[in-house]
CSV table of C-alpha atoms in Angstrom, one decimal:
chain,number,residue,atom,x,y,z
A,1,MET,CA,111.8,81.5,111.6
A,2,LYS,CA,111.7,81.6,107.8
A,3,ALA,CA,112.0,78.1,106.3
A,4,HIS,CA,111.7,76.7,102.8
A,5,ASP,CA,109.3,73.8,102.3
A,6,GLY,CA,111.4,72.2,99.6
A,7,ILE,CA,115.0,71.1,98.9
A,8,TYR,CA,117.6,73.2,97.1
A,9,LEU,CA,118.2,71.2,93.9
A,10,ASP,CA,119.8,72.2,90.6
A,11,GLY,CA,119.8,76.0,91.4
A,12,GLY,CA,116.3,76.3,92.8
A,13,TRP,CA,113.9,75.2,95.5
A,14,ARG,CA,112.0,72.1,94.6
A,15,PRO,CA,109.3,70.1,96.4
A,16,ALA,CA,110.7,67.1,98.2
A,17,ALA,CA,109.7,63.6,97.1
A,18,SER,CA,109.2,62.7,100.7
A,19,GLN,CA,106.1,64.1,102.5
A,20,ASP,CA,107.8,63.7,105.9
A,21,VAL,CA,108.9,66.8,107.8
A,22,ILE,CA,111.4,67.7,110.5
A,23,GLU,CA,110.3,69.9,113.3
A,24,VAL,CA,113.0,72.5,114.3
A,25,VAL,CA,112.9,73.2,118.0
A,26,ASP,CA,114.4,76.2,119.9
A,27,PRO,CA,116.4,74.5,122.6
A,28,ALA,CA,116.1,77.5,124.9
A,29,ASP,CA,112.3,77.3,125.2
A,30,GLU,CA,111.4,73.9,123.7
A,31,GLN,CA,109.1,75.5,121.1
A,32,VAL,CA,108.8,74.4,117.5
A,33,ILE,CA,110.0,77.3,115.3
A,34,ALA,CA,109.9,75.8,111.8
A,35,ARG,CA,109.3,72.6,109.7
A,36,VAL,CA,111.5,71.5,106.8
A,37,PRO,CA,111.3,68.5,104.5
A,38,ALA,CA,112.7,65.2,105.7
A,39,GLY,CA,114.3,64.2,102.4
A,40,ASP,CA,114.6,60.5,101.4
A,41,ALA,CA,116.6,58.4,99.0
A,42,GLU,CA,114.7,59.7,96.0
A,43,ASP,CA,115.5,63.3,97.0
A,44,VAL,CA,119.2,62.3,97.5
A,45,ASP,CA,119.3,60.6,94.1
A,46,ALA,CA,117.9,63.7,92.4
A,47,ALA,CA,120.5,65.9,94.1
A,48,VAL,CA,123.4,63.6,93.2
A,49,ARG,CA,122.2,63.5,89.6
A,50,ALA,CA,122.1,67.3,89.5
A,51,ALA,CA,125.6,67.4,90.9
A,52,ARG,CA,126.9,64.9,88.4
A,53,ALA,CA,125.4,66.9,85.5
A,54,ALA,CA,127.0,70.1,86.7
A,55,LEU,CA,130.4,68.5,87.4
A,56,PRO,CA,132.0,68.7,83.9
A,57,GLY,CA,131.3,72.4,83.6
A,58,TRP,CA,132.4,73.4,87.1
A,59,ALA,CA,135.5,71.3,86.9
A,60,ALA,CA,136.5,73.0,83.7
A,61,THR,CA,135.8,76.5,85.1
A,62,PRO,CA,139.1,78.4,85.5
A,63,PRO,CA,140.2,78.5,89.2
A,64,THR,CA,140.1,82.3,89.1
A,65,GLU,CA,136.4,82.2,88.3
A,66,ARG,CA,135.8,79.6,91.0
A,67,ALA,CA,137.7,82.0,93.3
A,68,ALA,CA,135.4,84.8,92.2
A,69,ARG,CA,132.3,82.8,93.1
A,70,LEU,CA,133.7,82.0,96.5
A,71,GLY,CA,134.6,85.6,97.0
A,72,ALA,CA,131.0,86.5,96.2
A,73,LEU,CA,129.8,83.8,98.7
A,74,ARG,CA,132.0,85.3,101.4
A,75,ASP,CA,130.5,88.8,100.7
A,76,VAL,CA,126.9,87.5,100.8
A,77,LEU,CA,127.6,85.7,104.1
A,78,ALA,CA,129.1,88.9,105.5
A,79,ALA,CA,126.2,91.0,104.4
A,80,ARG,CA,123.8,88.5,106.1
A,81,LYS,CA,125.9,88.1,109.3
A,82,ASP,CA,123.2,89.3,111.6
A,83,GLU,CA,120.6,87.0,110.1
A,84,ILE,CA,123.0,84.0,110.3
A,85,ALA,CA,123.7,84.8,114.0
A,86,GLU,CA,120.0,85.1,114.8
A,87,THR,CA,119.3,81.8,113.0
A,88,VAL,CA,122.0,79.9,114.9
A,89,THR,CA,120.7,81.4,118.2
A,90,ALA,CA,117.2,80.2,117.4
A,91,GLU,CA,117.9,76.6,116.4
A,92,LEU,CA,121.1,75.9,118.4
A,93,GLY,CA,120.6,78.1,121.4
A,94,SER,CA,123.9,79.8,121.0
A,95,PRO,CA,124.2,83.1,123.0
A,96,PRO,CA,124.1,86.0,120.6
A,97,PRO,CA,127.7,87.2,121.2
A,98,LEU,CA,129.0,83.7,120.4
A,99,ALA,CA,126.7,83.4,117.5
A,100,GLN,CA,128.0,86.7,116.0
A,101,ALA,CA,131.7,86.1,116.6
A,102,VAL,CA,132.1,82.4,116.0
A,103,HIS,CA,129.1,80.9,114.3
A,104,ALA,CA,128.7,83.7,111.8
A,105,GLY,CA,132.2,85.3,111.8
A,106,LEU,CA,134.3,82.1,111.4
A,107,PRO,CA,132.6,80.8,108.2
A,108,ILE,CA,133.0,84.2,106.6
A,109,ALA,CA,136.8,84.0,107.2
A,110,VAL,CA,137.0,80.4,106.0
A,111,ALA,CA,135.0,81.2,102.8
A,112,GLY,CA,137.4,84.1,102.1
A,113,SER,CA,140.4,81.9,102.7
A,114,TYR,CA,139.3,79.5,100.0
A,115,ALA,CA,138.6,82.3,97.6
A,116,ASP,CA,142.2,83.3,98.0
A,117,LEU,CA,143.5,79.7,97.7
A,118,ALA,CA,141.5,79.0,94.6
A,119,ALA,CA,143.1,82.0,93.0
A,120,THR,CA,146.7,81.2,94.1
A,121,HIS,CA,146.9,77.4,94.4
A,122,SER,CA,149.0,75.6,91.8
A,123,PHE,CA,146.9,72.8,90.3
A,124,GLU,CA,149.8,71.4,88.4
A,125,GLU,CA,153.5,70.8,89.0
A,126,LYS,CA,156.6,69.5,87.3
A,127,VAL,CA,158.3,66.5,88.7
A,128,GLY,CA,161.3,65.5,86.6
A,129,ASN,CA,159.9,64.4,83.2
A,130,SER,CA,156.4,64.4,84.5
A,131,THR,CA,153.6,67.0,84.8
A,132,VAL,CA,151.4,66.3,87.7
A,133,PHE,CA,147.8,67.6,87.6
A,134,HIS,CA,145.7,68.0,90.7
A,135,GLU,CA,142.1,67.5,89.6
A,136,PRO,CA,138.7,67.6,91.3
A,137,ILE,CA,137.7,64.3,92.9
A,138,GLY,CA,134.2,64.6,91.6
A,139,VAL,CA,130.8,64.7,93.4
A,140,VAL,CA,131.2,65.3,97.2
A,141,ALA,CA,128.7,64.2,99.8
A,142,ALA,CA,129.0,66.7,102.7
A,143,ILE,CA,127.3,65.4,105.9
A,144,THR,CA,127.6,68.0,108.6
A,145,PRO,CA,126.8,68.3,112.3
A,146,TRP,CA,124.7,70.7,114.4
A,147,ASN,CA,127.3,72.0,116.8
A,148,TYR,CA,128.8,74.6,114.5
A,149,PRO,CA,126.3,74.4,111.7
A,150,LEU,CA,127.5,77.0,109.2
A,151,HIS,CA,131.2,76.7,109.9
A,152,GLN,CA,131.1,72.9,109.3
A,153,ILE,CA,129.2,73.5,106.1
A,154,VAL,CA,131.6,76.1,104.8
A,155,ALA,CA,134.7,74.0,105.9
A,156,LYS,CA,133.5,71.3,103.5
A,157,VAL,CA,131.7,73.1,100.7
A,158,ALA,CA,134.2,75.9,100.2
A,159,PRO,CA,137.3,73.7,99.5
A,160,ALA,CA,135.2,71.4,97.4
A,161,LEU,CA,134.2,74.3,95.2
A,162,ALA,CA,137.7,75.7,95.1
A,163,ALA,CA,138.9,72.2,93.9
A,164,GLY,CA,136.3,72.1,91.1
A,165,CYS,CA,134.0,69.5,92.8
A,166,THR,CA,130.2,69.7,93.0
A,167,VAL,CA,128.4,69.0,96.2
A,168,VAL,CA,125.3,67.5,97.8
A,169,LEU,CA,125.0,68.8,101.4
A,170,LYS,CA,123.0,66.9,104.0
A,171,PRO,CA,123.0,69.1,107.1
A,172,ALA,CA,122.1,68.0,110.7
A,173,GLU,CA,118.4,67.6,111.3
A,174,ASP,CA,118.7,69.8,114.4
A,175,THR,CA,120.0,72.8,112.6
A,176,PRO,CA,118.6,72.8,109.0
A,177,LEU,CA,117.6,76.5,108.9
A,178,THR,CA,121.2,77.6,108.8
A,179,ALA,CA,121.8,75.2,105.9
A,180,GLN,CA,118.8,76.7,104.0
A,181,LEU,CA,120.2,80.1,104.6
A,182,PHE,CA,123.5,78.9,103.2
A,183,ALA,CA,121.7,77.6,100.1
A,184,GLU,CA,120.2,81.1,99.6
A,185,ALA,CA,123.7,82.6,99.9
A,186,VAL,CA,125.1,80.2,97.3
A,187,HIS,CA,122.3,81.2,94.9
A,188,GLU,CA,122.8,84.9,95.5
A,189,ALA,CA,126.6,84.5,94.9
A,190,GLY,CA,125.9,83.2,91.4
A,191,VAL,CA,127.2,79.7,91.9
A,192,PRO,CA,126.0,77.7,88.9
A,193,ALA,CA,122.9,75.5,89.1
A,194,GLY,CA,123.7,72.0,90.3
A,195,VAL,CA,127.1,72.8,91.8
A,196,VAL,CA,125.7,72.9,95.3
A,197,ASN,CA,122.5,71.0,96.3
A,198,VAL,CA,121.0,70.8,99.8
A,199,VAL,CA,118.8,68.0,101.0
A,200,THR,CA,117.5,68.3,104.6
A,201,GLY,CA,116.7,64.9,106.1
A,202,LEU,CA,117.5,62.4,108.8
A,203,GLY,CA,120.9,60.7,109.1
A,204,PRO,CA,119.8,57.1,108.9
A,205,VAL,CA,117.7,57.9,105.8
A,206,ALA,CA,119.1,60.7,103.7
A,207,GLY,CA,122.6,60.5,105.1
A,208,GLN,CA,122.8,56.8,104.6
A,209,ALA,CA,121.4,57.1,101.0
A,210,LEU,CA,124.0,59.7,100.3
A,211,ALA,CA,126.9,57.7,101.6
A,212,GLU,CA,125.8,54.6,99.6
A,213,HIS,CA,125.1,56.4,96.4
A,214,PRO,CA,127.2,55.2,93.5
A,215,GLY,CA,127.3,58.7,92.0
A,216,VAL,CA,129.2,60.1,95.0
A,217,ASP,CA,133.0,60.1,94.8
A,218,LEU,CA,133.9,61.4,98.3
A,219,VAL,CA,132.0,61.4,101.6
A,220,SER,CA,133.1,64.1,103.9
A,221,PHE,CA,131.5,63.6,107.3
A,222,THR,CA,131.8,65.3,110.7
A,223,GLY,CA,130.1,63.7,113.7
A,224,SER,CA,130.4,60.9,116.1
A,225,THR,CA,133.0,58.2,115.8
A,226,ALA,CA,130.3,55.5,115.8
A,227,VAL,CA,128.6,57.0,112.7
A,228,GLY,CA,131.9,57.7,111.1
A,229,LYS,CA,132.8,54.0,111.3
A,230,GLN,CA,129.5,53.1,109.6
A,231,ILE,CA,130.2,55.6,106.8
A,232,ALA,CA,133.7,54.3,106.4
A,233,ALA,CA,132.5,50.8,106.0
A,234,THR,CA,129.8,51.8,103.5
A,235,ALA,CA,132.3,53.8,101.5
A,236,GLY,CA,134.9,51.1,101.7
A,237,ALA,CA,132.7,48.6,100.0
A,238,ALA,CA,132.7,50.9,96.9
A,239,VAL,CA,136.4,51.9,97.4
A,240,LYS,CA,135.1,55.4,97.8
A,241,LYS,CA,137.3,58.1,99.5
A,242,VAL,CA,136.2,59.4,102.9
A,243,ALA,CA,137.2,62.4,105.0
A,244,LEU,CA,136.1,62.0,108.6
A,245,GLU,CA,136.3,64.5,111.4
A,246,LEU,CA,135.1,62.6,114.5
A,247,GLY,CA,135.1,62.6,118.3
A,248,GLY,CA,137.6,63.9,120.8
A,249,LYS,CA,138.6,63.7,124.4
A,250,SER,CA,141.3,66.3,124.4
A,251,ALA,CA,143.8,66.8,127.2
A,252,ASN,CA,144.7,70.2,128.6
A,253,VAL,CA,148.1,69.5,130.2
A,254,ILE,CA,149.3,72.1,132.7
A,255,LEU,CA,153.0,71.6,133.5
A,256,PRO,CA,154.3,72.7,136.9
A,257,SER,CA,156.1,75.7,135.4
A,258,ALA,CA,152.9,77.2,133.9
A,259,ASP,CA,150.9,80.1,135.0
A,260,LEU,CA,148.4,78.0,136.8
A,261,ALA,CA,145.7,80.6,137.2
A,262,ARG,CA,145.7,81.5,133.5
A,263,ALA,CA,145.9,77.9,132.3
A,264,VAL,CA,142.9,76.8,134.5
A,265,THR,CA,140.7,79.8,133.7
A,266,VAL,CA,141.3,79.6,129.9
A,267,GLY,CA,140.8,75.8,130.1
A,268,VAL,CA,137.5,76.1,131.8
A,269,ALA,CA,136.4,78.7,129.3
A,270,ASN,CA,137.3,76.4,126.5
A,271,VAL,CA,135.1,73.6,127.8
A,272,MET,CA,132.1,75.8,128.5
A,273,SER,CA,132.2,77.6,125.1
A,274,ASN,CA,129.3,76.5,122.9
A,275,SER,CA,127.8,74.7,125.9
A,276,GLY,CA,130.6,72.2,125.7
A,277,GLN,CA,129.4,71.0,122.3
A,278,THR,CA,132.8,71.2,120.6
A,279,CYS,CA,134.6,68.1,119.4
A,280,SER,CA,138.0,69.6,120.1
A,281,ALA,CA,137.2,70.9,123.6
A,282,TRP,CA,139.9,70.3,126.3
A,283,THR,CA,137.6,68.2,128.5
A,284,ARG,CA,140.4,66.6,130.5
A,285,MET,CA,142.5,69.0,132.6
A,286,LEU,CA,145.8,67.3,133.8
A,287,VAL,CA,147.4,69.0,136.8
A,288,HIS,CA,150.5,68.0,138.8
A,289,ARG,CA,149.5,66.6,142.2
A,290,ASP,CA,151.3,69.4,144.1
A,291,GLN,CA,149.1,72.0,142.4
A,292,TYR,CA,146.0,69.9,142.1
A,293,ASP,CA,143.9,71.3,145.0
A,294,GLU,CA,144.5,74.9,144.0
A,295,ALA,CA,143.6,74.1,140.4
A,296,VAL,CA,140.3,72.3,141.5
A,297,GLU,CA,139.3,75.3,143.6
A,298,LEU,CA,140.0,77.7,140.9
A,299,ALA,CA,138.2,75.6,138.2
A,300,ALA,CA,135.1,75.3,140.4
A,301,ALA,CA,135.0,79.0,141.0
A,302,THR,CA,135.5,79.8,137.3
A,303,ALA,CA,132.8,77.4,136.2
A,304,ALA,CA,130.3,79.0,138.5
A,305,THR,CA,130.7,82.3,136.6
A,306,TYR,CA,129.4,80.6,133.5
A,307,ALA,CA,126.0,79.6,135.0
A,308,ASP,CA,124.1,82.4,133.4
A,309,ARG,CA,126.4,82.8,130.4
A,310,ILE,CA,126.1,79.6,128.4
A,311,GLY,CA,123.2,78.5,126.3
A,312,PRO,CA,121.3,75.2,126.3
A,313,VAL,CA,122.5,72.0,124.6
A,314,VAL,CA,120.8,71.4,121.3
A,315,SER,CA,118.0,69.0,122.2
A,316,ALA,CA,116.3,66.9,124.8
A,317,LYS,CA,118.2,63.9,123.6
A,318,GLN,CA,121.5,65.7,124.1
A,319,GLN,CA,120.5,67.0,127.5
A,320,ALA,CA,119.6,63.4,128.7
A,321,ARG,CA,122.9,62.1,127.3
A,322,VAL,CA,125.0,64.7,129.2
A,323,ARG,CA,123.0,64.2,132.4
A,324,GLY,CA,123.7,60.5,132.1
A,325,TYR,CA,127.4,61.0,131.9
A,326,ILE,CA,127.3,63.3,135.0
A,327,GLU,CA,125.4,60.7,136.9
A,328,LYS,CA,127.9,58.0,135.7
A,329,GLY,CA,130.8,60.2,137.0
A,330,ILE,CA,129.2,60.4,140.4
A,331,ALA,CA,128.5,56.7,140.5
A,332,GLU,CA,132.1,55.8,139.6
A,333,GLY,CA,133.5,57.9,142.4
A,334,ALA,CA,134.5,61.2,140.9
A,335,ARG,CA,133.9,64.2,143.2
A,336,LEU,CA,131.5,66.8,141.9
A,337,VAL,CA,132.8,70.3,142.7
A,338,ALA,CA,130.5,72.4,140.4
A,339,GLY,CA,127.2,71.9,138.6
A,340,GLY,CA,125.6,68.5,138.5
A,341,PRO,CA,122.8,66.6,136.7
A,342,GLU,CA,119.9,68.8,137.8
A,343,SER,CA,118.7,71.3,135.2
A,344,PRO,CA,119.4,74.9,136.3
A,345,ARG,CA,116.2,76.1,134.6
A,346,GLU,CA,112.6,75.0,134.5
A,347,ARG,CA,112.4,75.3,130.7
A,348,GLY,CA,115.0,74.6,128.0
A,349,TYR,CA,117.7,72.0,127.5
A,350,PHE,CA,120.1,73.5,129.9
A,351,ILE,CA,123.0,71.8,131.7
A,352,ALA,CA,124.8,73.5,134.7
A,353,PRO,CA,128.5,74.1,134.1
A,354,THR,CA,130.0,71.0,135.7
A,355,VAL,CA,133.4,70.2,137.1
A,356,PHE,CA,134.6,66.8,138.4
A,357,ALA,CA,137.7,66.3,140.6
A,358,ASP,CA,139.4,63.1,141.7
A,359,VAL,CA,138.9,61.7,138.2
A,360,THR,CA,141.0,58.7,137.3
A,361,PRO,CA,142.0,57.8,133.8
A,362,GLU,CA,139.9,54.7,133.5
A,363,MET,CA,136.6,56.4,134.5
A,364,THR,CA,133.9,56.7,131.8
A,365,ILE,CA,133.9,60.5,132.0
A,366,ALA,CA,137.7,60.5,131.3
A,367,GLN,CA,137.4,58.1,128.3
A,368,GLU,CA,134.2,58.9,126.4
A,369,GLU,CA,133.1,62.1,124.6
A,370,ILE,CA,130.3,63.8,126.6
A,371,PHE,CA,129.6,66.8,124.4
A,372,GLY,CA,128.4,69.0,127.1
A,373,PRO,CA,129.8,71.6,129.6
A,374,VAL,CA,131.6,69.0,131.7
A,375,LEU,CA,135.2,69.1,132.8
A,376,SER,CA,137.2,66.3,134.3
A,377,ILE,CA,140.4,67.2,136.4
A,378,LEU,CA,143.0,64.5,136.7
A,379,ARG,CA,146.2,64.5,138.7
A,380,TYR,CA,149.6,63.3,137.5
A,381,ASP,CA,152.9,62.5,139.2
A,382,ASP,CA,155.5,63.6,136.6
A,383,GLU,CA,155.7,64.3,132.8
A,384,GLU,CA,155.8,60.7,131.8
A,385,ASP,CA,152.7,60.1,133.8
A,386,ALA,CA,151.0,63.1,132.2
A,387,LEU,CA,151.9,61.9,128.8
A,388,ARG,CA,150.5,58.4,129.5
A,389,ILE,CA,147.2,59.8,130.7
A,390,ALA,CA,147.0,62.4,127.8
A,391,ASN,CA,147.5,59.7,125.2
A,392,GLY,CA,145.4,57.1,127.0
A,393,THR,CA,142.2,57.3,125.0
A,394,VAL,CA,141.1,56.2,121.6
A,395,TYR,CA,140.9,59.8,120.5
A,396,GLY,CA,143.5,62.3,119.2
A,397,LEU,CA,141.8,65.4,117.9
A,398,ALA,CA,143.2,68.3,119.8
A,399,GLY,CA,144.8,69.5,123.1
A,400,ALA,CA,146.7,72.1,125.0
A,401,VAL,CA,150.0,72.4,126.8
A,402,TRP,CA,151.0,75.1,129.2
A,403,ALA,CA,154.5,75.7,130.5
A,404,GLY,CA,156.6,78.6,131.7
A,405,GLU,CA,158.8,78.4,128.7
A,406,GLU,CA,157.4,77.9,125.2
A,407,ALA,CA,160.1,75.4,124.3
A,408,GLU,CA,159.1,73.2,127.2
A,409,ALA,CA,155.5,73.2,126.1
A,410,VAL,CA,156.4,72.4,122.5
A,411,ALA,CA,158.7,69.5,123.5
A,412,PHE,CA,155.8,67.9,125.4
A,413,ALA,CA,153.2,68.7,122.6
A,414,ARG,CA,155.4,66.9,120.0
A,415,ARG,CA,154.9,63.7,122.0
A,416,LEU,CA,151.1,64.0,122.1
A,417,ASP,CA,149.1,61.6,119.8
A,418,THR,CA,146.8,64.4,118.5
A,419,GLY,CA,146.3,66.4,115.4
A,420,GLN,CA,146.3,69.9,116.9
A,421,VAL,CA,147.8,71.4,120.1
A,422,HIS,CA,147.5,74.9,121.5
A,423,ILE,CA,150.6,76.2,123.2
A,424,ASN,CA,150.1,78.5,126.2
A,425,GLY,CA,146.7,79.5,124.9
A,426,GLY,CA,147.6,80.0,121.3
A,427,ARG,CA,144.6,81.2,119.1
A,428,PHE,CA,142.7,79.0,116.8
A,429,ASN,CA,144.0,79.4,113.2
A,430,PRO,CA,141.4,78.8,110.4
A,431,MET,CA,144.2,78.3,107.9
A,432,ALA,CA,146.0,75.5,109.9
A,433,PRO,CA,145.0,71.9,109.2
A,434,PHE,CA,142.4,70.6,111.6
A,435,GLY,CA,141.8,66.9,112.1
A,436,GLY,CA,142.7,64.0,114.3
A,437,TYR,CA,144.8,60.9,115.0
A,438,LYS,CA,143.5,57.5,115.9
A,439,GLN,CA,139.7,57.3,116.1
A,440,SER,CA,139.3,61.1,115.8
A,441,GLY,CA,139.2,60.8,112.1
A,442,VAL,CA,140.8,60.6,108.7
A,443,GLY,CA,142.0,63.6,106.7
A,444,ARG,CA,142.2,67.3,107.4
A,445,GLU,CA,140.0,70.4,107.1
A,446,LEU,CA,140.9,74.1,106.5
A,447,GLY,CA,143.6,75.8,104.6
A,448,ALA,CA,145.6,74.1,101.8
A,449,HIS,CA,145.5,70.7,103.6
A,450,GLY,CA,141.7,70.9,103.5
A,451,LEU,CA,141.7,71.7,99.8
A,452,ALA,CA,144.0,68.7,99.1
A,453,GLU,CA,141.2,66.4,100.4
A,454,TYR,CA,139.1,67.2,97.4
A,455,LEU,CA,141.8,66.7,94.8
A,456,GLN,CA,143.2,63.6,93.0
A,457,THR,CA,146.4,63.4,91.1
A,458,LYS,CA,147.2,62.5,87.5
A,459,SER,CA,150.7,62.4,86.1
A,460,LEU,CA,151.8,62.7,82.5
A,461,GLN,CA,155.2,61.4,81.5
A,462,PHE,CA,157.1,63.2,78.7
């Protein structure tokens, strides 16, 4: 794969101060496909300085012109859609259809949505005898994960640019090639020098340096709750704003009146998509005890159909993590009805689509985020029991509710402690706010709510 041997700094590719490199591995065959710089604190400092220097000019750029640059970025990404998909397949292991439709297609839509918002959003308002201005917060540190590499980048960088902020992006070390491709697209779209800077590097080195840097005004991070807590503590010491999109253990609640077959099959598909590497995946399926055995049988059969359809997990480390959780589930007494810890292939970081039955709420696999193709099915006695189980984790990112009547599903969903709920299989909406309750995060991404994270308010009284 094509890779740059430098960092994208102040509108061009520059040699990194660090001589260390990151090897990029294809998770499907375990082969090294590229090497990129492992930037350090010196590289981060240079990037932040470039972003600070570019901030006054970009913040003063009319929103319509910022919208034009975002529109150009959308067009460049669309023109390079096949290349994006191929890159994601190579470094993440995503099957080509998923890479095309989601990993390449969704970021194009999100970039377009912020081009529209930048052109139409009102950055000032009248409140009585005051005029309230919504101004860019400043330099943004965007620290992104590997599971949806381009989508997570665009979901942070696009609203930051729409708001008038400048950005230093530190992508995940497992998927840096997609970030380099994004930097090329930014350049081709005519975004001014220094407005977007990209430093590839390791989280504990480059990521930590970025979170600590006094020249950063906002840290936007997507990743594990454990790392999010560290970033929040670091930023809190400097009274620096954070936006955190963290872990999840989302419940898929199937009420007795629902179409059981559809709810189960869609629920299994949701968990297996992207090899289970989705923070909002519905990894806990809650079924009434009268329908439980039927649901388990259907889920096991459905999971088996994904054996040759899902890709690997991203790395050997992630494969070992998921296997460990599967072994933990067996040890704690859950009943394995599909898949298991053994790798289904001789080469590559593959995990068999796995389904557990007889899972109880206190089990590790029902409480902790696994981030692999592993579904836990729990039984409940009545709606109050289902609600208790669904809300019984530290997370609150997403979920689903199924019922015969939409009003019944909505009534239950309103009682869930979670940021986003899909009703009877409702489609994902890239304009709706995305983010969590409790330890699933702080703030929201996407749409107007995502734009608001990158703005601060000033009022003038007359």
